[in-house]
JSON list of C-alpha atoms in Angstrom, two decimals:
[
{"chain": "A", "resi": 1, "resn": "MET", "atom": "CA", "xyz": [19.36, 7.01, -20.08]},
{"chain": "A", "resi": 2, "resn": "GLU", "atom": "CA", "xyz": [16.53, 4.90, -18.69]},
{"chain": "A", "resi": 3, "resn": "GLU", "atom": "CA", "xyz": [17.26, 3.27, -15.33]},
{"chain": "A", "resi": 4, "resn": "LEU", "atom": "CA", "xyz": [16.43, -0.44, -15.25]},
{"chain": "A", "resi": 5, "resn": "ILE", "atom": "CA", "xyz": [15.83, -2.36, -12.03]},
{"chain": "A", "resi": 6, "resn": "ARG", "atom": "CA", "xyz": [15.32, -6.03, -11.25]},
{"chain": "A", "resi": 7, "resn": "LEU", "atom": "CA", "xyz": [11.71, -7.15, -11.45]},
{"chain": "A", "resi": 8, "resn": "GLN", "atom": "CA", "xyz": [11.67, -8.68, -7.96]},
{"chain": "A", "resi": 9, "resn": "LYS", "atom": "CA", "xyz": [12.96, -5.42, -6.45]},
{"chain": "A", "resi": 10, "resn": "PHE", "atom": "CA", "xyz": [10.21, -3.46, -8.18]},
{"chain": "A", "resi": 11, "resn": "ILE", "atom": "CA", "xyz": [7.50, -5.81, -6.90]},
{"chain": "A", "resi": 12, "resn": "ALA", "atom": "CA", "xyz": [8.84, -5.59, -3.36]},
{"chain": "A", "resi": 13, "resn": "SER", "atom": "CA", "xyz": [9.13, -1.79, -3.48]},
{"chain": "A", "resi": 14, "resn": "ALA", "atom": "CA", "xyz": [5.49, -1.62, -4.57]},
{"chain": "A", "resi": 15, "resn": "GLY", "atom": "CA", "xyz": [4.56, -3.24, -1.25]},
{"chain": "A", "resi": 16, "resn": "ILE", "atom": "CA", "xyz": [3.18, -6.44, -2.78]},
{"chain": "A", "resi": 17, "resn": "CYS", "atom": "CA", "xyz": [5.42, -8.79, -0.82]},
{"chain": "A", "resi": 18, "resn": "SER", "atom": "CA", "xyz": [9.03, -9.34, 0.24]},
{"chain": "A", "resi": 19, "resn": "ARG", "atom": "CA", "xyz": [11.72, -9.62, -2.42]},
{"chain": "A", "resi": 20, "resn": "ARG", "atom": "CA", "xyz": [12.14, -13.33, -1.72]},
{"chain": "A", "resi": 21, "resn": "LYS", "atom": "CA", "xyz": [8.40, -13.92, -2.14]},
{"chain": "A", "resi": 22, "resn": "ALA", "atom": "CA", "xyz": [8.52, -11.87, -5.35]},
{"chain": "A", "resi": 23, "resn": "GLU", "atom": "CA", "xyz": [11.19, -14.22, -6.69]},
{"chain": "A", "resi": 24, "resn": "GLU", "atom": "CA", "xyz": [8.93, -17.18, -5.90]},
{"chain": "A", "resi": 25, "resn": "LEU", "atom": "CA", "xyz": [6.03, -15.53, -7.75]},
{"chain": "A", "resi": 26, "resn": "ILE", "atom": "CA", "xyz": [8.22, -14.89, -10.80]},
{"chain": "A", "resi": 27, "resn": "SER", "atom": "CA", "xyz": [9.51, -18.46, -10.84]},
{"chain": "A", "resi": 28, "resn": "ALA", "atom": "CA", "xyz": [5.93, -19.75, -10.57]},
{"chain": "A", "resi": 29, "resn": "GLY", "atom": "CA", "xyz": [4.86, -17.76, -13.63]},
{"chain": "A", "resi": 30, "resn": "LYS", "atom": "CA", "xyz": [2.59, -15.41, -11.63]},
{"chain": "A", "resi": 31, "resn": "VAL", "atom": "CA", "xyz": [4.15, -12.22, -13.02]},
{"chain": "A", "resi": 32, "resn": "LYS", "atom": "CA", "xyz": [3.72, -10.54, -16.40]},
{"chain": "A", "resi": 33, "resn": "VAL", "atom": "CA", "xyz": [5.55, -7.56, -17.90]},
{"chain": "A", "resi": 34, "resn": "ASN", "atom": "CA", "xyz": [3.74, -5.80, -20.73]},
{"chain": "A", "resi": 35, "resn": "GLY", "atom": "CA", "xyz": [1.46, -8.82, -21.05]},
{"chain": "A", "resi": 36, "resn": "GLU", "atom": "CA", "xyz": [4.30, -11.36, -21.28]},
{"chain": "A", "resi": 37, "resn": "LYS", "atom": "CA", "xyz": [4.78, -13.99, -18.58]},
{"chain": "A", "resi": 38, "resn": "ILE", "atom": "CA", "xyz": [8.20, -13.68, -16.96]},
{"chain": "A", "resi": 39, "resn": "THR", "atom": "CA", "xyz": [9.97, -16.52, -15.15]},
{"chain": "A", "resi": 40, "resn": "GLU", "atom": "CA", "xyz": [13.59, -15.37, -15.36]},
{"chain": "A", "resi": 41, "resn": "LEU", "atom": "CA", "xyz": [14.77, -13.89, -12.05]},
{"chain": "A", "resi": 42, "resn": "GLY", "atom": "CA", "xyz": [17.41, -11.71, -13.71]},
{"chain": "A", "resi": 43, "resn": "THR", "atom": "CA", "xyz": [14.83, -9.78, -15.72]},
{"chain": "A", "resi": 44, "resn": "LYS", "atom": "CA", "xyz": [15.13, -6.01, -15.50]},
{"chain": "A", "resi": 45, "resn": "ILE", "atom": "CA", "xyz": [12.38, -3.50, -16.23]},
{"chain": "A", "resi": 46, "resn": "ASN", "atom": "CA", "xyz": [11.92, 0.22, -16.75]},
{"chain": "A", "resi": 47, "resn": "PRO", "atom": "CA", "xyz": [9.75, 1.21, -13.76]},
{"chain": "A", "resi": 48, "resn": "ASP", "atom": "CA", "xyz": [8.61, 4.39, -15.51]},
{"chain": "A", "resi": 49, "resn": "ALA", "atom": "CA", "xyz": [7.32, 2.65, -18.63]},
{"chain": "A", "resi": 50, "resn": "ASP", "atom": "CA", "xyz": [6.72, -1.08, -18.21]},
{"chain": "A", "resi": 51, "resn": "LYS", "atom": "CA", "xyz": [3.35, -2.46, -17.06]},
{"chain": "A", "resi": 52, "resn": "VAL", "atom": "CA", "xyz": [3.74, -5.12, -14.38]},
{"chain": "A", "resi": 53, "resn": "GLU", "atom": "CA", "xyz": [1.02, -7.58, -13.34]},
{"chain": "A", "resi": 54, "resn": "VAL", "atom": "CA", "xyz": [1.16, -9.84, -10.28]},
{"chain": "A", "resi": 55, "resn": "ASN", "atom": "CA", "xyz": [-1.49, -12.55, -10.09]},
{"chain": "A", "resi": 56, "resn": "GLY", "atom": "CA", "xyz": [-3.47, -10.61, -12.67]},
{"chain": "A", "resi": 57, "resn": "GLU", "atom": "CA", "xyz": [-3.37, -7.32, -10.76]},
{"chain": "A", "resi": 58, "resn": "ILE", "atom": "CA", "xyz": [-1.69, -4.36, -12.42]},
{"chain": "A", "resi": 59, "resn": "ILE", "atom": "CA", "xyz": [0.60, -2.69, -9.91]},
{"chain": "A", "resi": 60, "resn": "GLY", "atom": "CA", "xyz": [1.40, 0.25, -12.16]},
{"chain": "A", "resi": 61, "resn": "ASN", "atom": "CA", "xyz": [4.81, 1.79, -12.48]},
{"chain": "A", "resi": 62, "resn": "GLY", "atom": "CA", "xyz": [7.11, 3.12, -9.82]},
{"chain": "A", "resi": 63, "resn": "GLY", "atom": "CA", "xyz": [7.77, 6.47, -11.42]},
{"chain": "A", "resi": 64, "resn": "LYS", "atom": "CA", "xyz": [5.73, 8.55, -8.97]},
{"chain": "A", "resi": 65, "resn": "LYS", "atom": "CA", "xyz": [5.85, 7.89, -5.27]},
{"chain": "A", "resi": 66, "resn": "TYR", "atom": "CA", "xyz": [3.08, 8.87, -2.88]},
{"chain": "A", "resi": 67, "resn": "TYR", "atom": "CA", "xyz": [3.39, 9.66, 0.82]},
{"chain": "A", "resi": 68, "resn": "ILE", "atom": "CA", "xyz": [0.04, 10.33, 2.45]},
{"chain": "A", "resi": 69, "resn": "MET", "atom": "CA", "xyz": [-1.28, 11.18, 5.90]},
{"chain": "A", "resi": 70, "resn": "LEU", "atom": "CA", "xyz": [-4.88, 10.16, 6.67]},
{"chain": "A", "resi": 71, "resn": "ASN", "atom": "CA", "xyz": [-7.03, 10.95, 9.70]},
{"chain": "A", "resi": 72, "resn": "LYS", "atom": "CA", "xyz": [-8.73, 7.56, 9.90]},
{"chain": "A", "resi": 73, "resn": "PRO", "atom": "CA", "xyz": [-12.26, 7.46, 11.32]},
{"chain": "A", "resi": 74, "resn": "ALA", "atom": "CA", "xyz": [-13.45, 4.53, 13.41]},
{"chain": "A", "resi": 75, "resn": "GLY", "atom": "CA", "xyz": [-15.14, 1.76, 11.44]},
{"chain": "A", "resi": 76, "resn": "TYR", "atom": "CA", "xyz": [-12.58, 1.48, 8.64]},
{"chain": "A", "resi": 77, "resn": "ILE", "atom": "CA", "xyz": [-10.15, -1.43, 8.45]},
{"chain": "A", "resi": 78, "resn": "THR", "atom": "CA", "xyz": [-6.49, -0.91, 7.65]},
{"chain": "A", "resi": 79, "resn": "THR", "atom": "CA", "xyz": [-6.21, -3.02, 4.48]},
{"chain": "A", "resi": 80, "resn": "THR", "atom": "CA", "xyz": [-6.38, -2.38, 0.75]},
{"chain": "A", "resi": 81, "resn": "SER", "atom": "CA", "xyz": [-9.41, -4.65, 0.26]},
{"chain": "A", "resi": 82, "resn": "ASP", "atom": "CA", "xyz": [-11.78, -6.85, 2.25]},
{"chain": "A", "resi": 83, "resn": "THR", "atom": "CA", "xyz": [-13.62, -10.01, 1.21]},
{"chain": "A", "resi": 84, "resn": "HIS", "atom": "CA", "xyz": [-16.32, -9.38, 3.82]},
{"chain": "A", "resi": 85, "resn": "GLY", "atom": "CA", "xyz": [-17.38, -6.05, 2.36]},
{"chain": "A", "resi": 86, "resn": "ARG", "atom": "CA", "xyz": [-16.14, -3.94, 5.24]},
{"chain": "A", "resi": 87, "resn": "LYS", "atom": "CA", "xyz": [-15.03, -0.35, 4.64]},
{"chain": "A", "resi": 88, "resn": "THR", "atom": "CA", "xyz": [-11.28, 0.07, 4.04]},
{"chain": "A", "resi": 89, "resn": "VAL", "atom": "CA", "xyz": [-9.05, 3.11, 4.45]},
{"chain": "A", "resi": 90, "resn": "ILE", "atom": "CA", "xyz": [-8.28, 3.04, 0.72]},
{"chain": "A", "resi": 91, "resn": "GLU", "atom": "CA", "xyz": [-11.86, 4.16, 0.06]},
{"chain": "A", "resi": 92, "resn": "LEU", "atom": "CA", "xyz": [-11.05, 7.45, 1.79]},
{"chain": "A", "resi": 93, "resn": "VAL", "atom": "CA", "xyz": [-8.06, 8.36, -0.39]},
{"chain": "A", "resi": 94, "resn": "LYS", "atom": "CA", "xyz": [-9.35, 9.56, -3.76]},
{"chain": "A", "resi": 95, "resn": "ASP", "atom": "CA", "xyz": [-7.66, 10.73, -6.97]},
{"chain": "A", "resi": 96, "resn": "ILE", "atom": "CA", "xyz": [-4.45, 8.73, -6.47]},
{"chain": "A", "resi": 97, "resn": "ASN", "atom": "CA", "xyz": [-3.52, 6.89, -9.66]},
{"chain": "A", "resi": 98, "resn": "ALA", "atom": "CA", "xyz": [-1.37, 4.27, -7.96]},
{"chain": "A", "resi": 99, "resn": "ARG", "atom": "CA", "xyz": [-1.64, 1.22, -5.75]},
{"chain": "A", "resi": 100, "resn": "ILE", "atom": "CA", "xyz": [-1.08, 2.64, -2.28]},
{"chain": "A", "resi": 101, "resn": "TYR", "atom": "CA", "xyz": [-1.23, 0.69, 0.96]},
{"chain": "A", "resi": 102, "resn": "PRO", "atom": "CA", "xyz": [-1.17, 1.42, 4.70]},
{"chain": "A", "resi": 103, "resn": "VAL", "atom": "CA", "xyz": [2.12, 1.68, 6.59]},
{"chain": "A", "resi": 104, "resn": "GLY", "atom": "CA", "xyz": [1.47, -0.40, 9.69]},
{"chain": "A", "resi": 105, "resn": "ARG", "atom": "CA", "xyz": [-2.07, -0.62, 11.01]},
{"chain": "A", "resi": 106, "resn": "LEU", "atom": "CA", "xyz": [-4.78, 0.83, 13.21]},
{"chain": "A", "resi": 107, "resn": "ASP", "atom": "CA", "xyz": [-7.59, -1.24, 14.68]},
{"chain": "A", "resi": 108, "resn": "ALA", "atom": "CA", "xyz": [-10.98, -0.74, 13.06]},
{"chain": "A", "resi": 109, "resn": "ASP", "atom": "CA", "xyz": [-12.31, 0.98, 16.19]},
{"chain": "A", "resi": 110, "resn": "THR", "atom": "CA", "xyz": [-9.26, 3.26, 16.54]},
{"chain": "A", "resi": 111, "resn": "GLU", "atom": "CA", "xyz": [-9.10, 6.69, 14.94]},
{"chain": "A", "resi": 112, "resn": "GLY", "atom": "CA", "xyz": [-6.29, 8.98, 13.93]},
{"chain": "A", "resi": 113, "resn": "LEU", "atom": "CA", "xyz": [-3.00, 9.19, 12.11]},
{"chain": "A", "resi": 114, "resn": "LEU", "atom": "CA", "xyz": [-2.32, 6.59, 9.43]},
{"chain": "A", "resi": 115, "resn": "LEU", "atom": "CA", "xyz": [0.36, 6.77, 6.73]},
{"chain": "A", "resi": 116, "resn": "LEU", "atom": "CA", "xyz": [-0.11, 5.32, 3.24]},
{"chain": "A", "resi": 117, "resn": "THR", "atom": "CA", "xyz": [2.40, 4.97, 0.42]},
{"chain": "A", "resi": 118, "resn": "ASN", "atom": "CA", "xyz": [3.45, 3.05, -2.68]},
{"chain": "A", "resi": 119, "resn": "ASP", "atom": "CA", "xyz": [7.12, 3.20, -1.69]},
{"chain": "A", "resi": 120, "resn": "GLY", "atom": "CA", "xyz": [8.26, 0.01, -0.01]},
{"chain": "A", "resi": 121, "resn": "ASP", "atom": "CA", "xyz": [11.57, 1.50, 1.10]},
{"chain": "A", "resi": 122, "resn": "PHE", "atom": "CA", "xyz": [9.72, 4.34, 2.87]},
{"chain": "A", "resi": 123, "resn": "ALA", "atom": "CA", "xyz": [7.32, 1.90, 4.55]},
{"chain": "A", "resi": 124, "resn": "ASN", "atom": "CA", "xyz": [10.20, -0.21, 5.82]},
{"chain": "A", "resi": 125, "resn": "ALA", "atom": "CA", "xyz": [12.00, 2.89, 7.10]},
{"chain": "A", "resi": 126, "resn": "VAL", "atom": "CA", "xyz": [8.93, 3.88, 9.11]},
{"chain": "A", "resi": 127, "resn": "ILE", "atom": "CA", "xyz": [8.06, 0.54, 10.68]},
{"chain": "A", "resi": 128, "resn": "HIS", "atom": "CA", "xyz": [11.52, -1.02, 11.10]},
{"chain": "A", "resi": 129, "resn": "PRO", "atom": "CA", "xyz": [12.20, -1.64, 14.82]},
{"chain": "A", "resi": 130, "resn": "SER", "atom": "CA", "xyz": [15.61, 0.03, 14.58]},
{"chain": "A", "resi": 131, "resn": "LYS", "atom": "CA", "xyz": [13.94, 3.39, 13.95]},
{"chain": "A", "resi": 132, "resn": "ARG", "atom": "CA", "xyz": [12.05, 3.24, 17.27]},
{"chain": "A", "resi": 133, "resn": "HIS", "atom": "CA", "xyz": [9.57, 5.88, 16.16]},
{"chain": "A", "resi": 134, "resn": "VAL", "atom": "CA", "xyz": [7.30, 6.71, 19.09]},
{"chain": "A", "resi": 135, "resn": "LYS", "atom": "CA", "xyz": [3.62, 6.29, 18.23]},
{"chain": "A", "resi": 136, "resn": "THR", "atom": "CA", "xyz": [1.54, 8.55, 20.45]},
{"chain": "A", "resi": 137, "resn": "TYR", "atom": "CA", "xyz": [-2.11, 7.92, 21.32]},
{"chain": "A", "resi": 138, "resn": "ILE", "atom": "CA", "xyz": [-4.81, 9.79, 23.20]},
{"chain": "A", "resi": 139, "resn": "ALA", "atom": "CA", "xyz": [-6.82, 7.22, 25.13]},
{"chain": "A", "resi": 140, "resn": "GLU", "atom": "CA", "xyz": [-10.06, 7.87, 26.96]},
{"chain": "A", "resi": 141, "resn": "VAL", "atom": "CA", "xyz": [-10.26, 5.16, 29.61]},
{"chain": "A", "resi": 142, "resn": "LYS", "atom": "CA", "xyz": [-12.79, 4.06, 32.18]},
{"chain": "A", "resi": 143, "resn": "GLY", "atom": "CA", "xyz": [-12.21, 5.33, 35.70]},
{"chain": "A", "resi": 144, "resn": "LEU", "atom": "CA", "xyz": [-9.27, 7.26, 37.14]},
{"chain": "A", "resi": 145, "resn": "PRO", "atom": "CA", "xyz": [-5.89, 5.45, 37.01]},
{"chain": "A", "resi": 146, "resn": "GLN", "atom": "CA", "xyz": [-3.87, 5.88, 40.18]},
{"chain": "A", "resi": 147, "resn": "LEU", "atom": "CA", "xyz": [-0.14, 6.67, 40.21]},
{"chain": "A", "resi": 148, "resn": "GLU", "atom": "CA", "xyz": [0.87, 3.02, 40.62]},
{"chain": "A", "resi": 149, "resn": "ALA", "atom": "CA", "xyz": [-1.19, 1.97, 37.58]},
{"chain": "A", "resi": 150, "resn": "ILE", "atom": "CA", "xyz": [0.50, 4.63, 35.46]},
{"chain": "A", "resi": 151, "resn": "LYS", "atom": "CA", "xyz": [3.90, 3.51, 36.74]},
{"chain": "A", "resi": 152, "resn": "MET", "atom": "CA", "xyz": [3.05, -0.03, 35.62]},
{"chain": "A", "resi": 153, "resn": "LEU", "atom": "CA", "xyz": [2.48, 1.19, 32.06]},
{"chain": "A", "resi": 154, "resn": "LYS", "atom": "CA", "xyz": [5.74, 3.13, 32.19]},
{"chain": "A", "resi": 155, "resn": "ARG", "atom": "CA", "xyz": [7.64, 0.03, 33.30]},
{"chain": "A", "resi": 156, "resn": "GLY", "atom": "CA", "xyz": [5.93, -2.40, 30.90]},
{"chain": "A", "resi": 157, "resn": "VAL", "atom": "CA", "xyz": [3.01, -4.78, 31.47]},
{"chain": "A", "resi": 158, "resn": "ASP", "atom": "CA", "xyz": [2.17, -8.36, 30.52]},
{"chain": "A", "resi": 159, "resn": "ILE", "atom": "CA", "xyz": [-0.54, -8.24, 27.83]},
{"chain": "A", "resi": 160, "resn": "GLY", "atom": "CA", "xyz": [-0.61, -12.00, 27.27]},
{"chain": "A", "resi": 161, "resn": "GLU", "atom": "CA", "xyz": [2.55, -13.86, 26.25]},
{"chain": "A", "resi": 162, "resn": "TYR", "atom": "CA", "xyz": [4.26, -10.51, 25.79]},
{"chain": "A", "resi": 163, "resn": "ILE", "atom": "CA", "xyz": [5.63, -7.87, 28.16]},
{"chain": "A", "resi": 164, "resn": "THR", "atom": "CA", "xyz": [5.50, -4.41, 26.66]},
{"chain": "A", "resi": 165, "resn": "LYS", "atom": "CA", "xyz": [8.51, -2.13, 26.57]},
{"chain": "A", "resi": 166, "resn": "PRO", "atom": "CA", "xyz": [8.43, 0.93, 28.83]},
{"chain": "A", "resi": 167, "resn": "ALA", "atom": "CA", "xyz": [5.86, 3.47, 27.61]},
{"chain": "A", "resi": 168, "resn": "GLN", "atom": "CA", "xyz": [5.57, 7.22, 27.85]},
{"chain": "A", "resi": 169, "resn": "VAL", "atom": "CA", "xyz": [2.40, 7.93, 29.85]},
{"chain": "A", "resi": 170, "resn": "GLU", "atom": "CA", "xyz": [0.80, 11.18, 30.99]},
{"chain": "A", "resi": 171, "resn": "LEU", "atom": "CA", "xyz": [-2.55, 11.69, 32.71]},
{"chain": "A", "resi": 172, "resn": "LEU", "atom": "CA", "xyz": [-4.11, 14.67, 30.91]},
{"chain": "A", "resi": 173, "resn": "LYS", "atom": "CA", "xyz": [-7.35, 14.82, 32.86]},
{"chain": "A", "resi": 174, "resn": "GLY", "atom": "CA", "xyz": [-9.50, 12.51, 34.92]},
{"chain": "A", "resi": 175, "resn": "THR", "atom": "CA", "xyz": [-12.61, 11.96, 36.97]},
{"chain": "A", "resi": 176, "resn": "SER", "atom": "CA", "xyz": [-13.97, 8.93, 38.79]},
{"chain": "A", "resi": 177, "resn": "SER", "atom": "CA", "xyz": [-15.94, 7.94, 35.68]},
{"chain": "A", "resi": 178, "resn": "SER", "atom": "CA", "xyz": [-13.36, 8.46, 32.89]},
{"chain": "A", "resi": 179, "resn": "SER", "atom": "CA", "xyz": [-9.89, 9.81, 32.24]},
{"chain": "A", "resi": 180, "resn": "THR", "atom": "CA", "xyz": [-7.70, 10.84, 29.32]},
{"chain": "A", "resi": 181, "resn": "LEU", "atom": "CA", "xyz": [-4.21, 9.41, 28.96]},
{"chain": "A", "resi": 182, "resn": "LYS", "atom": "CA", "xyz": [-1.45, 10.31, 26.52]},
{"chain": "A", "resi": 183, "resn": "ILE", "atom": "CA", "xyz": [0.47, 7.11, 25.75]},
{"chain": "A", "resi": 184, "resn": "GLY", "atom": "CA", "xyz": [3.61, 6.76, 23.62]},
{"chain": "A", "resi": 185, "resn": "ILE", "atom": "CA", "xyz": [4.91, 3.35, 22.53]},
{"chain": "A", "resi": 186, "resn": "THR", "atom": "CA", "xyz": [7.65, 2.19, 20.17]},
{"chain": "A", "resi": 187, "resn": "GLU", "atom": "CA", "xyz": [6.04, -1.16, 19.41]},
{"chain": "A", "resi": 188, "resn": "GLY", "atom": "CA", "xyz": [3.04, -2.13, 17.34]},
{"chain": "A", "resi": 189, "resn": "LYS", "atom": "CA", "xyz": [1.48, -5.26, 18.76]},
{"chain": "A", "resi": 190, "resn": "LYS", "atom": "CA", "xyz": [-2.14, -5.93, 17.83]},
{"chain": "A", "resi": 191, "resn": "ARG", "atom": "CA", "xyz": [-4.48, -3.86, 20.03]},
{"chain": "A", "resi": 192, "resn": "GLN", "atom": "CA", "xyz": [-1.50, -3.08, 22.25]},
{"chain": "A", "resi": 193, "resn": "VAL", "atom": "CA", "xyz": [-2.69, 0.14, 23.87]},
{"chain": "A", "resi": 194, "resn": "ARG", "atom": "CA", "xyz": [-6.13, -1.33, 24.55]},
{"chain": "A", "resi": 195, "resn": "LEU", "atom": "CA", "xyz": [-4.59, -4.43, 26.13]},
{"chain": "A", "resi": 196, "resn": "MET", "atom": "CA", "xyz": [-2.21, -2.32, 28.21]},
{"chain": "A", "resi": 197, "resn": "CYS", "atom": "CA", "xyz": [-5.09, -0.30, 29.64]},
{"chain": "A", "resi": 198, "resn": "GLU", "atom": "CA", "xyz": [-7.19, -3.39, 30.28]},
{"chain": "A", "resi": 199, "resn": "THR", "atom": "CA", "xyz": [-4.26, -4.90, 32.18]},
{"chain": "A", "resi": 200, "resn": "ILE", "atom": "CA", "xyz": [-4.21, -2.02, 34.67]},
{"chain": "A", "resi": 201, "resn": "GLY", "atom": "CA", "xyz": [-7.99, -2.20, 35.08]},
{"chain": "A", "resi": 202, "resn": "HIS", "atom": "CA", "xyz": [-8.96, 0.83, 33.00]},
{"chain": "A", "resi": 203, "resn": "PRO", "atom": "CA", "xyz": [-10.35, -0.34, 29.64]},
{"chain": "A", "resi": 204, "resn": "VAL", "atom": "CA", "xyz": [-10.28, 2.02, 26.67]},
{"chain": "A", "resi": 205, "resn": "LEU", "atom": "CA", "xyz": [-13.48, 3.86, 25.78]},
{"chain": "A", "resi": 206, "resn": "ALA", "atom": "CA", "xyz": [-12.04, 5.70, 22.77]},
{"chain": "A", "resi": 207, "resn": "LEU", "atom": "CA", "xyz": [-8.60, 5.71, 21.15]},
{"chain": "A", "resi": 208, "resn": "LYS", "atom": "CA", "xyz": [-6.90, 8.05, 18.68]},
{"chain": "A", "resi": 209, "resn": "ARG", "atom": "CA", "xyz": [-3.33, 8.04, 17.33]},
{"chain": "A", "resi": 210, "resn": "VAL", "atom": "CA", "xyz": [-1.99, 11.59, 17.04]},
{"chain": "A", "resi": 211, "resn": "GLU", "atom": "CA", "xyz": [1.73, 11.20, 16.25]},
{"chain": "A", "resi": 212, "resn": "ILE", "atom": "CA", "xyz": [4.16, 8.84, 14.51]},
{"chain": "A", "resi": 213, "resn": "GLY", "atom": "CA", "xyz": [7.68, 9.98, 15.34]},
{"chain": "A", "resi": 214, "resn": "PRO", "atom": "CA", "xyz": [8.00, 13.56, 14.02]},
{"chain": "A", "resi": 215, "resn": "ILE", "atom": "CA", "xyz": [4.68, 13.40, 12.12]},
{"chain": "A", "resi": 216, "resn": "VAL", "atom": "CA", "xyz": [1.81, 15.13, 13.93]},
{"chain": "A", "resi": 217, "resn": "LEU", "atom": "CA", "xyz": [-1.84, 14.71, 12.95]},
{"chain": "A", "resi": 218, "resn": "GLY", "atom": "CA", "xyz": [-2.66, 18.28, 13.93]},
{"chain": "A", "resi": 219, "resn": "ASN", "atom": "CA", "xyz": [-6.02, 19.68, 12.80]},
{"chain": "A", "resi": 220, "resn": "LEU", "atom": "CA", "xyz": [-6.50, 17.44, 9.75]},
{"chain": "A", "resi": 221, "resn": "PRO", "atom": "CA", "xyz": [-10.27, 16.72, 9.69]},
{"chain": "A", "resi": 222, "resn": "LYS", "atom": "CA", "xyz": [-11.50, 13.20, 10.33]},
{"chain": "A", "resi": 223, "resn": "GLY", "atom": "CA", "xyz": [-11.73, 11.19, 7.12]},
{"chain": "A", "resi": 224, "resn": "LYS", "atom": "CA", "xyz": [-9.48, 13.62, 5.20]},
{"chain": "A", "resi": 225, "resn": "TRP", "atom": "CA", "xyz": [-5.93, 13.19, 3.92]},
{"chain": "A", "resi": 226, "resn": "ARG", "atom": "CA", "xyz": [-2.99, 15.20, 2.64]},
{"chain": "A", "resi": 227, "resn": "HIS", "atom": "CA", "xyz": [0.40, 14.58, 1.08]},
{"chain": "A", "resi": 228, "resn": "LEU", "atom": "CA", "xyz": [3.35, 14.55, 3.46]},
{"chain": "A", "resi": 229, "resn": "ARG", "atom": "CA", "xyz": [5.75, 17.43, 3.00]},
{"chain": "A", "resi": 230, "resn": "LYS", "atom": "CA", "xyz": [9.31, 16.69, 1.91]},
{"chain": "A", "resi": 231, "resn": "GLU", "atom": "CA", "xyz": [10.73, 17.69, 5.28]},
{"chain": "A", "resi": 232, "resn": "GLU", "atom": "CA", "xyz": [8.32, 15.31, 7.02]},
{"chain": "A", "resi": 233, "resn": "ILE", "atom": "CA", "xyz": [9.41, 12.42, 4.80]},
{"chain": "A", "resi": 234, "resn": "ASP", "atom": "CA", "xyz": [13.08, 13.25, 5.34]},
{"chain": "A", "resi": 235, "resn": "ARG", "atom": "CA", "xyz": [12.65, 13.40, 9.13]},
{"chain": "A", "resi": 236, "resn": "LEU", "atom": "CA", "xyz": [10.87, 10.03, 9.22]},
{"chain": "A", "resi": 237, "resn": "CYS", "atom": "CA", "xyz": [13.52, 8.31, 7.14]},
{"chain": "A", "resi": 238, "resn": "SER", "atom": "CA", "xyz": [16.64, 9.93, 8.55]},
{"chain": "A", "resi": 239, "resn": "LYS", "atom": "CA", "xyz": [16.31, 8.81, 12.17]}
]
């Protein structure tokens, strides 16, 4: 028997918007199913067969879910498209016949581990604050941070109208000109690690994310991607 789900739930699970916003789009006549405009909020669809369009964009069906790890190079922005013609991470993930989108973000000048999916429930499970997944970065910074500066990061620092939560910080190596720090945070404020390092007087020279919770970037080449293994997905979602 075919399983039918509410249209607004399907749109939200595809990562287009929240369920409430999806209801507004339906009511405004911005959604079509199999070419027919739908305005009734109670409408149910077959996610494996029906073609859904939102604002003229086909979002495909929800039959196959994708869970992808990408080693993002610097210079790519973490969006699905860009009106200014900048390179996006979606351009790096080929041969996926679905609308995937990034889970969270990485700054354009930051490299490393980025997850992409077309499963809204998975994305929410990864980024929801209650999960408190530690995101681990390797930061090359200017100069050699002293013990007190590292303690400041561990306690939390004011990065401008926000005091960060305590971080995991380890000095891996250092000289008077530059040092390498391993920094783990549970938050995701814009440019947070860079701002944290600037606050202690050691601006970032290069930054790479290497872990999200139990997911480790490992030796995946820069610019390449792979599917997450089932056990990796389960460990991310079960915490």
